[in-house]
PDB file of C-alpha atoms and ligand atoms in Angstrom:
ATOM      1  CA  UNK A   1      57.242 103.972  95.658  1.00 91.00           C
ATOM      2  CA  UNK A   2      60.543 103.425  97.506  1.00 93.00           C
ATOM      3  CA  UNK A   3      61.502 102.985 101.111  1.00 97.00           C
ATOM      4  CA  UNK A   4      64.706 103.931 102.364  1.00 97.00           C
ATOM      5  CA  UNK A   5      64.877 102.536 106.125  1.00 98.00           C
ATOM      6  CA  UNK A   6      67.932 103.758 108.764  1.00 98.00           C
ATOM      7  CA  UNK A   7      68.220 102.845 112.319  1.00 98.00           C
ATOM      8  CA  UNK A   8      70.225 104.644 114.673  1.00 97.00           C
ATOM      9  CA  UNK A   9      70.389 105.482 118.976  1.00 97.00           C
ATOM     10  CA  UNK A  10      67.177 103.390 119.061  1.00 97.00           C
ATOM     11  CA  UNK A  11      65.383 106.112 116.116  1.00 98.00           C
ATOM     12  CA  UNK A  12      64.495 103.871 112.966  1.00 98.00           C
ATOM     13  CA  UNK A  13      63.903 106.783 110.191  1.00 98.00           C
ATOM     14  CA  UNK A  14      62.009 105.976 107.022  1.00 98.00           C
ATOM     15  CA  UNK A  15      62.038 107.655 103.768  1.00 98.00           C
ATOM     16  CA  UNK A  16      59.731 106.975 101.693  1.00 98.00           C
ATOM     17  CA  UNK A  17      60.163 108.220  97.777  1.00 98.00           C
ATOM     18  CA  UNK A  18      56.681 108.594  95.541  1.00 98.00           C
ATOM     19  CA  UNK A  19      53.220 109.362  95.641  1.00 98.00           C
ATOM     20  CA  UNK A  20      51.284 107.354  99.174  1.00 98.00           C
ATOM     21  CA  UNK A  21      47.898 105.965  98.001  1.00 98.00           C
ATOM     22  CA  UNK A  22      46.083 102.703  98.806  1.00 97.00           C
ATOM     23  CA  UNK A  23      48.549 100.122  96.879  1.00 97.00           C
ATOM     24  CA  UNK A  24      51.533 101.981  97.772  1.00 97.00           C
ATOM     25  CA  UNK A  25      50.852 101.888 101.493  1.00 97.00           C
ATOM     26  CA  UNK A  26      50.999  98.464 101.752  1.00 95.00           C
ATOM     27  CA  UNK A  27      54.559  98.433 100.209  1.00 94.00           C
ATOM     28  CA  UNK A  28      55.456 100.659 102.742  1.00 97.00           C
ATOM     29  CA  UNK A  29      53.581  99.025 106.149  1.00 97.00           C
ATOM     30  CA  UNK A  30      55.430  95.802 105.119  1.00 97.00           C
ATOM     31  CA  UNK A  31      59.024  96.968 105.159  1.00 97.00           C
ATOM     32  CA  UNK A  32      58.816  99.372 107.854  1.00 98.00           C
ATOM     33  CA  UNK A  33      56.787  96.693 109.966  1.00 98.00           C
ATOM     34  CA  UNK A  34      59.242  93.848 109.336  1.00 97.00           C
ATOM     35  CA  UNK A  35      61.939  95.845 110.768  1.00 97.00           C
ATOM     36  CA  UNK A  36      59.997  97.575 113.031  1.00 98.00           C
ATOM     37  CA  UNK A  37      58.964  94.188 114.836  1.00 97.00           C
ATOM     38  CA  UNK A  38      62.609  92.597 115.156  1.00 97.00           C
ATOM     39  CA  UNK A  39      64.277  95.848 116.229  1.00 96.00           C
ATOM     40  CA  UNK A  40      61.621  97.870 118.168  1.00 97.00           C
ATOM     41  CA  UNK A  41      62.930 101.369 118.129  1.00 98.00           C
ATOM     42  CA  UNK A  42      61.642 103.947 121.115  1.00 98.00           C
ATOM     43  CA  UNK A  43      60.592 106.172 117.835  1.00 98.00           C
ATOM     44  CA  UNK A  44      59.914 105.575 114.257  1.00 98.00           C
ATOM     45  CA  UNK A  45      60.656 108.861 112.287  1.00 98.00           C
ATOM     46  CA  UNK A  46      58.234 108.647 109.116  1.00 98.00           C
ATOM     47  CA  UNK A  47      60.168 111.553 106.358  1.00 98.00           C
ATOM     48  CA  UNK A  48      57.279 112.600 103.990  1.00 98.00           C
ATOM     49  CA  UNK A  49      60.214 115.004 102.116  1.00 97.00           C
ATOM     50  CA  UNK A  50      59.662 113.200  99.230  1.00 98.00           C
ATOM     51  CA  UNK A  51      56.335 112.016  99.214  1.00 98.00           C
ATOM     52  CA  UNK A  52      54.256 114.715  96.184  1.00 97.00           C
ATOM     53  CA  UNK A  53      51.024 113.031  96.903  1.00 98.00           C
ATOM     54  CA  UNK A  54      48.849 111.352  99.427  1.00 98.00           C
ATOM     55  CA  UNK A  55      45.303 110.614  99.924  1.00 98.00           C
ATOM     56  CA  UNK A  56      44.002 109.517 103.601  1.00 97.00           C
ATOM     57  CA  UNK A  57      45.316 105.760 103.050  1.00 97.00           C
ATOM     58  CA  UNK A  58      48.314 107.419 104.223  1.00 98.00           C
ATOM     59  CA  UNK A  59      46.966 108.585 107.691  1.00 97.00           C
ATOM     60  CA  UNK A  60      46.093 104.826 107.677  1.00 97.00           C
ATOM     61  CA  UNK A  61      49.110 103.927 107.413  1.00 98.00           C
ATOM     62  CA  UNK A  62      50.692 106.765 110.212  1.00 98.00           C
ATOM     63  CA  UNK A  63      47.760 105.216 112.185  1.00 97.00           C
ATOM     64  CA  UNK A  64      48.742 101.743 111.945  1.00 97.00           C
ATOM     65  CA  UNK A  65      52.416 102.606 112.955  1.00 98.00           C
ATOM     66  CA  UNK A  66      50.722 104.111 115.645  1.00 97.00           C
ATOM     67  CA  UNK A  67      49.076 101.489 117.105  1.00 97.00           C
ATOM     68  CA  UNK A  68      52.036  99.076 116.871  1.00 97.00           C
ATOM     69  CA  UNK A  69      54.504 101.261 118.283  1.00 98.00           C
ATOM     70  CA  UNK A  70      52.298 101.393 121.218  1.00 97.00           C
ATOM     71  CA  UNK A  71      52.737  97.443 121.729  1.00 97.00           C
ATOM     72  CA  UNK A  72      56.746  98.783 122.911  1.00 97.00           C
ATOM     73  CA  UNK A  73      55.309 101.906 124.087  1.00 97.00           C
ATOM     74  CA  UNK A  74      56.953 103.741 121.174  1.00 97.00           C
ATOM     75  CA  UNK A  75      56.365 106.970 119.446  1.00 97.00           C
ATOM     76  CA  UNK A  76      56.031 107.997 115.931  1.00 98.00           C
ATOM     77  CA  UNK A  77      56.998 111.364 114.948  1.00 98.00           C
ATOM     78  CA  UNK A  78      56.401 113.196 111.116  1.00 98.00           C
ATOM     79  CA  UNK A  79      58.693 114.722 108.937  1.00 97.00           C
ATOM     80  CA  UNK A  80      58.802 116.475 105.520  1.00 97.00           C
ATOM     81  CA  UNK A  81      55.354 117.477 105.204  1.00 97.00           C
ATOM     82  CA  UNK A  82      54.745 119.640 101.985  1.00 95.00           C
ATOM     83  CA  UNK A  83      51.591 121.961 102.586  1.00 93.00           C
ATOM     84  CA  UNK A  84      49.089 119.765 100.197  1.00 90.00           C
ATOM     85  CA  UNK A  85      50.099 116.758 102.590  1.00 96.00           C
ATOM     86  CA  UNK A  86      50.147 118.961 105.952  1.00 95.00           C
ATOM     87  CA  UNK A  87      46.245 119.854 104.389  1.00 95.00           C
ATOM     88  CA  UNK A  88      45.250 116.046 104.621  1.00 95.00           C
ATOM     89  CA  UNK A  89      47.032 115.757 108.353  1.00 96.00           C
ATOM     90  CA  UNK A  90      45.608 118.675 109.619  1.00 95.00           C
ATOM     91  CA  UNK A  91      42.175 117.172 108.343  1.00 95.00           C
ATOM     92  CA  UNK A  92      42.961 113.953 110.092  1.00 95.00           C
ATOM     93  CA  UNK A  93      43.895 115.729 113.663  1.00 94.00           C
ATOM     94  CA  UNK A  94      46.621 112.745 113.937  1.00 94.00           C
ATOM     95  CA  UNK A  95      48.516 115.314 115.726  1.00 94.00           C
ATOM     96  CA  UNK A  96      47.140 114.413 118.849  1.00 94.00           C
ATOM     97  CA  UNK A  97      48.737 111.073 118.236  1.00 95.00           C
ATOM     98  CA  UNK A  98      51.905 111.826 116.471  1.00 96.00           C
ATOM     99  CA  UNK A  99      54.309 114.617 116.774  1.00 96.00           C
ATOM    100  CA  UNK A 100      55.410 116.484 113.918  1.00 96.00           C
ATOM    101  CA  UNK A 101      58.401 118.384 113.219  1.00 94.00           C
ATOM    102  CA  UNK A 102      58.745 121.619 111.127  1.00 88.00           C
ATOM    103  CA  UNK A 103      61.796 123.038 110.396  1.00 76.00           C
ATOM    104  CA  UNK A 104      61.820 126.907 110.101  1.00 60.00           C
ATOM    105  CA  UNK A 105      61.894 128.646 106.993  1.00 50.00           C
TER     106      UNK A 105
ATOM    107  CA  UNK B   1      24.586 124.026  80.340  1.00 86.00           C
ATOM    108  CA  UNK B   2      26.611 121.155  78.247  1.00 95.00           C
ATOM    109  CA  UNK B   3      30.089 120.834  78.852  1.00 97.00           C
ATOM    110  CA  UNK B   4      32.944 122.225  76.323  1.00 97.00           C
ATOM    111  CA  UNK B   5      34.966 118.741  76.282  1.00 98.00           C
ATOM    112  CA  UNK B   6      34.359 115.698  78.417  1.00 98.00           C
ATOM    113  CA  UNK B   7      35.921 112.182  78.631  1.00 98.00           C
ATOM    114  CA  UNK B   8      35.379 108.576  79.815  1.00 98.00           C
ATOM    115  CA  UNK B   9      37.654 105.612  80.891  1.00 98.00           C
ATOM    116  CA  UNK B  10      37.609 102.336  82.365  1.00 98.00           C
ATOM    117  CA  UNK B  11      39.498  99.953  83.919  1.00 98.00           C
ATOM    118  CA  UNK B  12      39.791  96.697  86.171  1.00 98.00           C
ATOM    119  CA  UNK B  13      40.628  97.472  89.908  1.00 98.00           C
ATOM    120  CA  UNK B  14      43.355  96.624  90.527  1.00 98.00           C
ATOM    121  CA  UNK B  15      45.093  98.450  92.912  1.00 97.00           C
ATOM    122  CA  UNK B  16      48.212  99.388  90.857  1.00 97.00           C
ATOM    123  CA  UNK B  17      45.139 101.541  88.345  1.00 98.00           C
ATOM    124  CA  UNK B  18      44.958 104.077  91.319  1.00 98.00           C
ATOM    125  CA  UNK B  19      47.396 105.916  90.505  1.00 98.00           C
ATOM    126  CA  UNK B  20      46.917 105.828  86.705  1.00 98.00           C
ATOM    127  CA  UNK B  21      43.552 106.572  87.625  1.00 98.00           C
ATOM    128  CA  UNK B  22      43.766 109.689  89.373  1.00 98.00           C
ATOM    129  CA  UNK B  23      47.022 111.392  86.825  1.00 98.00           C
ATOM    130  CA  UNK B  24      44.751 111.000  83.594  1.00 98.00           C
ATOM    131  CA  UNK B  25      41.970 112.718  85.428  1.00 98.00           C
ATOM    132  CA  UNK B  26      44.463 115.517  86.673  1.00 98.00           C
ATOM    133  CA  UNK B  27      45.888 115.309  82.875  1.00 98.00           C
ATOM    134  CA  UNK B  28      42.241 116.185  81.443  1.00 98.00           C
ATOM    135  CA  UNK B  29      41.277 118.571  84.148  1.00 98.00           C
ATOM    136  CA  UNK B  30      44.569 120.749  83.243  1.00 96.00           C
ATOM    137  CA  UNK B  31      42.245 121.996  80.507  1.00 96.00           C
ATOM    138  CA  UNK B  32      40.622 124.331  82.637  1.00 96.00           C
ATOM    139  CA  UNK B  33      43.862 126.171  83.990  1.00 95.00           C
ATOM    140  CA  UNK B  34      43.575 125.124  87.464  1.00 96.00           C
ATOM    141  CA  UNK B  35      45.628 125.988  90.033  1.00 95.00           C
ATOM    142  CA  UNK B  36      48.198 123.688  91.205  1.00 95.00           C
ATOM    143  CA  UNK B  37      46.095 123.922  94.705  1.00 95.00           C
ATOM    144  CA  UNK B  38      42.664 123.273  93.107  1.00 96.00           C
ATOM    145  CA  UNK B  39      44.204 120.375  91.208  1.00 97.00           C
ATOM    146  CA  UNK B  40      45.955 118.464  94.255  1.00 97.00           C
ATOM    147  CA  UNK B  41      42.311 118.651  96.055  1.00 97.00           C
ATOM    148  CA  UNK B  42      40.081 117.280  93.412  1.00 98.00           C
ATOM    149  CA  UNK B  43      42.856 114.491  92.371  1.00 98.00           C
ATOM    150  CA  UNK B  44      42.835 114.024  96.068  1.00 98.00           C
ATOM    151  CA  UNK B  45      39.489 113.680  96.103  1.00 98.00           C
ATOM    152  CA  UNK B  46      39.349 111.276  92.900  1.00 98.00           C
ATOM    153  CA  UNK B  47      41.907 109.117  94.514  1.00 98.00           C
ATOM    154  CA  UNK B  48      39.555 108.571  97.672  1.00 98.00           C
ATOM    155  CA  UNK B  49      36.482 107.111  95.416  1.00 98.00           C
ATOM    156  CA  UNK B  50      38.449 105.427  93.406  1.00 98.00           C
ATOM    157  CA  UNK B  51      40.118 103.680  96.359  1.00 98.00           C
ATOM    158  CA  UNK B  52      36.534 103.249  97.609  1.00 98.00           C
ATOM    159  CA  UNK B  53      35.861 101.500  94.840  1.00 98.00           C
ATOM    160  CA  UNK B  54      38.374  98.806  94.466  1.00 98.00           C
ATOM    161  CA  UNK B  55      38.794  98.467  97.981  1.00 97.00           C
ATOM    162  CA  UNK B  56      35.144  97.912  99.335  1.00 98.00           C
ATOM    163  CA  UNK B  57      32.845  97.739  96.160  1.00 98.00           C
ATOM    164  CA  UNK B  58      34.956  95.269  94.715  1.00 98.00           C
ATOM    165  CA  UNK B  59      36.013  93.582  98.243  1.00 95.00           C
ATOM    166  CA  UNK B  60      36.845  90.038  97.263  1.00 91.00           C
ATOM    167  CA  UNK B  61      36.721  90.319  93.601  1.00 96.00           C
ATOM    168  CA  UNK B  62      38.049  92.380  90.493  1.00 98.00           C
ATOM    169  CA  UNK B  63      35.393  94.400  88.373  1.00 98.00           C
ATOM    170  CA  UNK B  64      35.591  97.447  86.019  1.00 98.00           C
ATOM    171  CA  UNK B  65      35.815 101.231  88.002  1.00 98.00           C
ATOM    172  CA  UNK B  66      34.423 103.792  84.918  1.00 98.00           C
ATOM    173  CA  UNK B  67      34.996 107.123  85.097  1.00 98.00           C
ATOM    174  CA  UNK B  68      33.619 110.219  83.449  1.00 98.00           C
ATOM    175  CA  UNK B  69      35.083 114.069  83.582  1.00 98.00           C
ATOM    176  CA  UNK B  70      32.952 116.916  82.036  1.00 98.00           C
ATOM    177  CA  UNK B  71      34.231 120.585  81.817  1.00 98.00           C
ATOM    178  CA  UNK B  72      32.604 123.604  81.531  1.00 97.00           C
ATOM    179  CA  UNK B  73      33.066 126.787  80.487  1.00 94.00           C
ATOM    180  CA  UNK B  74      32.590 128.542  83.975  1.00 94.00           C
ATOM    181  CA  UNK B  75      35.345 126.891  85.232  1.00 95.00           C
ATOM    182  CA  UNK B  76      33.142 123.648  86.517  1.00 97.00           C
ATOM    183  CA  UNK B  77      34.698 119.942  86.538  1.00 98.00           C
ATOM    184  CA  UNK B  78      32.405 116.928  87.263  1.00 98.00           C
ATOM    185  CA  UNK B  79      33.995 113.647  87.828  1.00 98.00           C
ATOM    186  CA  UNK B  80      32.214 110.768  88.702  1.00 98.00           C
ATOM    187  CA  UNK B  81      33.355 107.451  89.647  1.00 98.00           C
ATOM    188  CA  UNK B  82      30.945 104.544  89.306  1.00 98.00           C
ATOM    189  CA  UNK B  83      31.439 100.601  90.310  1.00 98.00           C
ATOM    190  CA  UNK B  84      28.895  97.754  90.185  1.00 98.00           C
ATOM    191  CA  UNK B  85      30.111  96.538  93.250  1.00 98.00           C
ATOM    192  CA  UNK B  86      28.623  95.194  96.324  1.00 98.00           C
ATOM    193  CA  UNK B  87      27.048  98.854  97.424  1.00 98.00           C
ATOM    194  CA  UNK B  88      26.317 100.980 100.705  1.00 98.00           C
ATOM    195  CA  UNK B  89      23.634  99.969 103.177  1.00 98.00           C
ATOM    196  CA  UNK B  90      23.418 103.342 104.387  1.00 98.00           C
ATOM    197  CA  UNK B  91      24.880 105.818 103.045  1.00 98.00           C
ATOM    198  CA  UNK B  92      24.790 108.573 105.616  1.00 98.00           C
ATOM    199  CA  UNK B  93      26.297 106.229 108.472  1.00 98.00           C
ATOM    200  CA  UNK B  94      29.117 105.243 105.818  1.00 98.00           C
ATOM    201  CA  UNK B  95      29.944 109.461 104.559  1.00 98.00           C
ATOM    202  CA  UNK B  96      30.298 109.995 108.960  1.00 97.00           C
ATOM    203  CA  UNK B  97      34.106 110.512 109.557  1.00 95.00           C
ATOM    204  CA  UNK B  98      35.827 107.838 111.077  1.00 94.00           C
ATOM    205  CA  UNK B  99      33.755 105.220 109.834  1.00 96.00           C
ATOM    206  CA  UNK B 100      35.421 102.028 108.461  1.00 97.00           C
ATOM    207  CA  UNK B 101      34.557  98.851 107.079  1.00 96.00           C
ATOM    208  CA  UNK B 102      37.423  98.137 105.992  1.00 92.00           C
ATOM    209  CA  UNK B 103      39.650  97.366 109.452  1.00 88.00           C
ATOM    210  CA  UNK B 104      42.699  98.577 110.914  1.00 85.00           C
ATOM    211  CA  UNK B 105      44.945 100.251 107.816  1.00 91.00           C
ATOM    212  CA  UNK B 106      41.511 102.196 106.709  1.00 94.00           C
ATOM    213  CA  UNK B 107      41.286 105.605 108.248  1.00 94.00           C
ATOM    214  CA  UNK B 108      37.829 106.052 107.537  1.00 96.00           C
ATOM    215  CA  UNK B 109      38.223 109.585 105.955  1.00 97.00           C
ATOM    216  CA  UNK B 110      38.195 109.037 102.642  1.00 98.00           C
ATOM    217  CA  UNK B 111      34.805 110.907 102.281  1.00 98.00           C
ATOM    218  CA  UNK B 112      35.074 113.382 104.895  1.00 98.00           C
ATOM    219  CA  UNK B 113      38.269 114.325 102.365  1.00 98.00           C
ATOM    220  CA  UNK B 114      36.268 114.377  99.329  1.00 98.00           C
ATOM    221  CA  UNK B 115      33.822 116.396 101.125  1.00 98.00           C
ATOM    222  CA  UNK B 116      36.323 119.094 102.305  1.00 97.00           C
ATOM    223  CA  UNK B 117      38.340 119.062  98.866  1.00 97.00           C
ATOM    224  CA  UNK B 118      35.319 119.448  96.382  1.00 98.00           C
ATOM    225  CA  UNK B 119      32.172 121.613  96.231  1.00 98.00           C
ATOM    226  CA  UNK B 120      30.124 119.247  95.937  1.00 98.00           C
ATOM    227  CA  UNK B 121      29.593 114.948  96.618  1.00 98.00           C
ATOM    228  CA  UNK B 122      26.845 113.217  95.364  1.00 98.00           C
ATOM    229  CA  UNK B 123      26.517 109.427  95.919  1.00 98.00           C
ATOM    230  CA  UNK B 124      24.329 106.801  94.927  1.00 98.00           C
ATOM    231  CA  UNK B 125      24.092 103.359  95.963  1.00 98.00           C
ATOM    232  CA  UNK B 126      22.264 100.082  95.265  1.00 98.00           C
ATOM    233  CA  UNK B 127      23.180  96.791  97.654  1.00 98.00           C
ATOM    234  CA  UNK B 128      24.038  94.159  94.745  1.00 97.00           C
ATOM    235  CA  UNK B 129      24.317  96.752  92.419  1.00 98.00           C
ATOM    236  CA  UNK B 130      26.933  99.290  93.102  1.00 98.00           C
ATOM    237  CA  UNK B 131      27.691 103.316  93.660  1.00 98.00           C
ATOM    238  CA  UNK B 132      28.121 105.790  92.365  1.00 98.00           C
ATOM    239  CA  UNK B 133      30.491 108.850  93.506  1.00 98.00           C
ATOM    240  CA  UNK B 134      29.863 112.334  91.732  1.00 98.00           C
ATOM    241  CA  UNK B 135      32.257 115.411  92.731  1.00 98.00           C
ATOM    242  CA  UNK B 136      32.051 119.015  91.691  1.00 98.00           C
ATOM    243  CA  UNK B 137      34.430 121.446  91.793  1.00 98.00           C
ATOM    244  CA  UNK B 138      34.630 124.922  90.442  1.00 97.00           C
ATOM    245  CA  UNK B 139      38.075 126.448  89.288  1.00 95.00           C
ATOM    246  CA  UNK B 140      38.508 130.041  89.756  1.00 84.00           C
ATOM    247  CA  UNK B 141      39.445 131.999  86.609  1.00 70.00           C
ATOM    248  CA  UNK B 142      43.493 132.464  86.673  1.00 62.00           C
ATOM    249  CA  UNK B 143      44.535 136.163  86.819  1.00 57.00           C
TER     250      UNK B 143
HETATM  251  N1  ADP C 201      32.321 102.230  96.467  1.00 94.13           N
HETATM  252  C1  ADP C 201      31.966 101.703  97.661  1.00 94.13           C
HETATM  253  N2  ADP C 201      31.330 100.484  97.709  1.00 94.13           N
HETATM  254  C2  ADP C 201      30.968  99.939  98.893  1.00 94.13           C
HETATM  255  N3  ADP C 201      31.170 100.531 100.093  1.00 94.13           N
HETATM  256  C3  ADP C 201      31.775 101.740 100.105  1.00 94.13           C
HETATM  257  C4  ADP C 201      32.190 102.386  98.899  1.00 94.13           C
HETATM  258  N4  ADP C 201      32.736 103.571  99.231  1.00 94.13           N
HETATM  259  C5  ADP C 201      32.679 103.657 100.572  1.00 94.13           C
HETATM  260  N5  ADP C 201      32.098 102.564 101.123  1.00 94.13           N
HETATM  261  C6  ADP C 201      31.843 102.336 102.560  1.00 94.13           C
HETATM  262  O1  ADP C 201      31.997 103.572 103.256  1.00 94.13           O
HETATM  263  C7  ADP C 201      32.976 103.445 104.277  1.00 94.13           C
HETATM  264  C8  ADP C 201      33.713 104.763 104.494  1.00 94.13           C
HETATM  265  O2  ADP C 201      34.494 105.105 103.373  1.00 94.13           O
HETATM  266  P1  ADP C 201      35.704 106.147 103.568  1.00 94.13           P
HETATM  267  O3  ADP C 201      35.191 107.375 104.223  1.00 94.13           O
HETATM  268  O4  ADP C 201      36.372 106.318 102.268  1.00 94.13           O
HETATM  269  O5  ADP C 201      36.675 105.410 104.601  1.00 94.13           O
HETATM  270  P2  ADP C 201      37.625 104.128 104.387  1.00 94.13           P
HETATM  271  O6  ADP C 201      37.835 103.925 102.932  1.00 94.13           O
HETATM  272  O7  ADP C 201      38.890 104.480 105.108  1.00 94.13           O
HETATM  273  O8  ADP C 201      36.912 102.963 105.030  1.00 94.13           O
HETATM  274  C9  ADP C 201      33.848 102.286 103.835  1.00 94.13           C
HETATM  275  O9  ADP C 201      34.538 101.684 104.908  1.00 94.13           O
HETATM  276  C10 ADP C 201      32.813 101.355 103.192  1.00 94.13           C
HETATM  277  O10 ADP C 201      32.107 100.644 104.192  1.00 94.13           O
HETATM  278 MG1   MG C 202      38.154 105.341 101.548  1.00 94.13          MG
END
């Protein structure tokens, strides 16, 4: 798991690269948290494009963002999603607490 | 019925095993000619109780997660995962959605997943003693 992390106009974007379970989560809360904290951007923009895999540790960790984004009165918003992860986010009904964009086609 | 070919691992849990965990499953399942659809959901699924395990059976210590797969020739795949952790109380309160014990990065869903992915949970539990997390799915027949 890799995270590639790019702030700009106040939107911190991360993209994360590999399969989202349990141990790879917590690679991923750290950096985007650590940058998160010191900047505080009005929306973190989480891009799953190249993500193949993820079980519900990753709504965990969309939750979590969340929750500290709140703190600055922040939003998150989803990108990226591949059907087998929109499955698990659909499951989750964390749209009613993050937004999620779909590009057409 | 027996199965046609089954298999049986172990390994400490450690969190960096989950993902080794859940591919040689998927590698063994491919066996059966699953969809790529099927196979997401039940490695899904696999990747939930073996989370479960390492992360609240074995809380505050490292212990051995085993794992057996069993195919059949109807197109049935039984994995179960098994720890001889520190257990579930109650078992129905802990399979509700949304229910956590393990805090704030936890999205308490892991078994409402494995219940929507597979045909089938069964799970055991001793306190002291561990669990034990069995899930069936059937593969349809590829045209
Ligand atoms: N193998 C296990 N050993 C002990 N407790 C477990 C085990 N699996 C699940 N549990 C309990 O069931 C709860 C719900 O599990 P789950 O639905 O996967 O959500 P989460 O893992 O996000 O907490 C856990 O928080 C834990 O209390
Ligand atoms: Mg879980």
């Amino acid at each position: 798991m890799s995270v590639q992390l790019l702030y700009k106009d106040g939107v911190l974007t991360a993209k994360m690269n590999g399969e989202i379970d349990h141990h790879a989560a917590r690679e991923i809360r750290e950096a985007i948290d650590s940058t998160s904290q010191r900047v505080k951007p009005y929306c973190l923009r989480l891009d799953f494009s190249a993500v193949p895999f993820m079980d519900s540790s990753g709504i965990g960790l969309i939750l979590g963002r969340v929750r500290l984004y709140q703190f600055w009165k922040g939003h998150v918003v989803l990108c990226g999603l591949s059907s087998n992860l929109n499955k698990m986010v659909e499951l989750s009904g964390i749209a009613s607490v993050a937004a999620i964009e779909r590009r057409a086609g | 019925m027996k199965p046609f070919n089954k298999v049986e691992f172990s390994f400490p849990s450690n969190s960096v095993n989950e993902g080794f965990a859940r591919a040689a499953v998927s590698a063994f399942l491919s066996q059966l000619d699953p969809t790529v659809a099927d196979l997401t959901d039940l490695k899904t699924a696999v990747s939930e109780a073996v989370t479960n395990a390492i992360v609240h059976g074995y809380r505050d210590k490292i212990g051995f997660v085993y794992i057996s797969v069993k195919l059949f020739e109807n197109g049935k795949a039984v994995v179960r995962v098994r720890d001889k952790g520190c257990g579930i109380p109650n078992i129905e309160e802990a399979m509700e959605p949304l229910f956590t014990t393990g805090g704030e990065e936890r999205a308490g869903l892991g078994f409402a997943v494995m219940q929507s992915f597979c045909d089938c949970v069964r799970v055991t539990s001793a306190v002291g003693r561990g669990t034990a997390v069995t899930l069936t799915k059937y593969f349809e027949a590829r045209e």
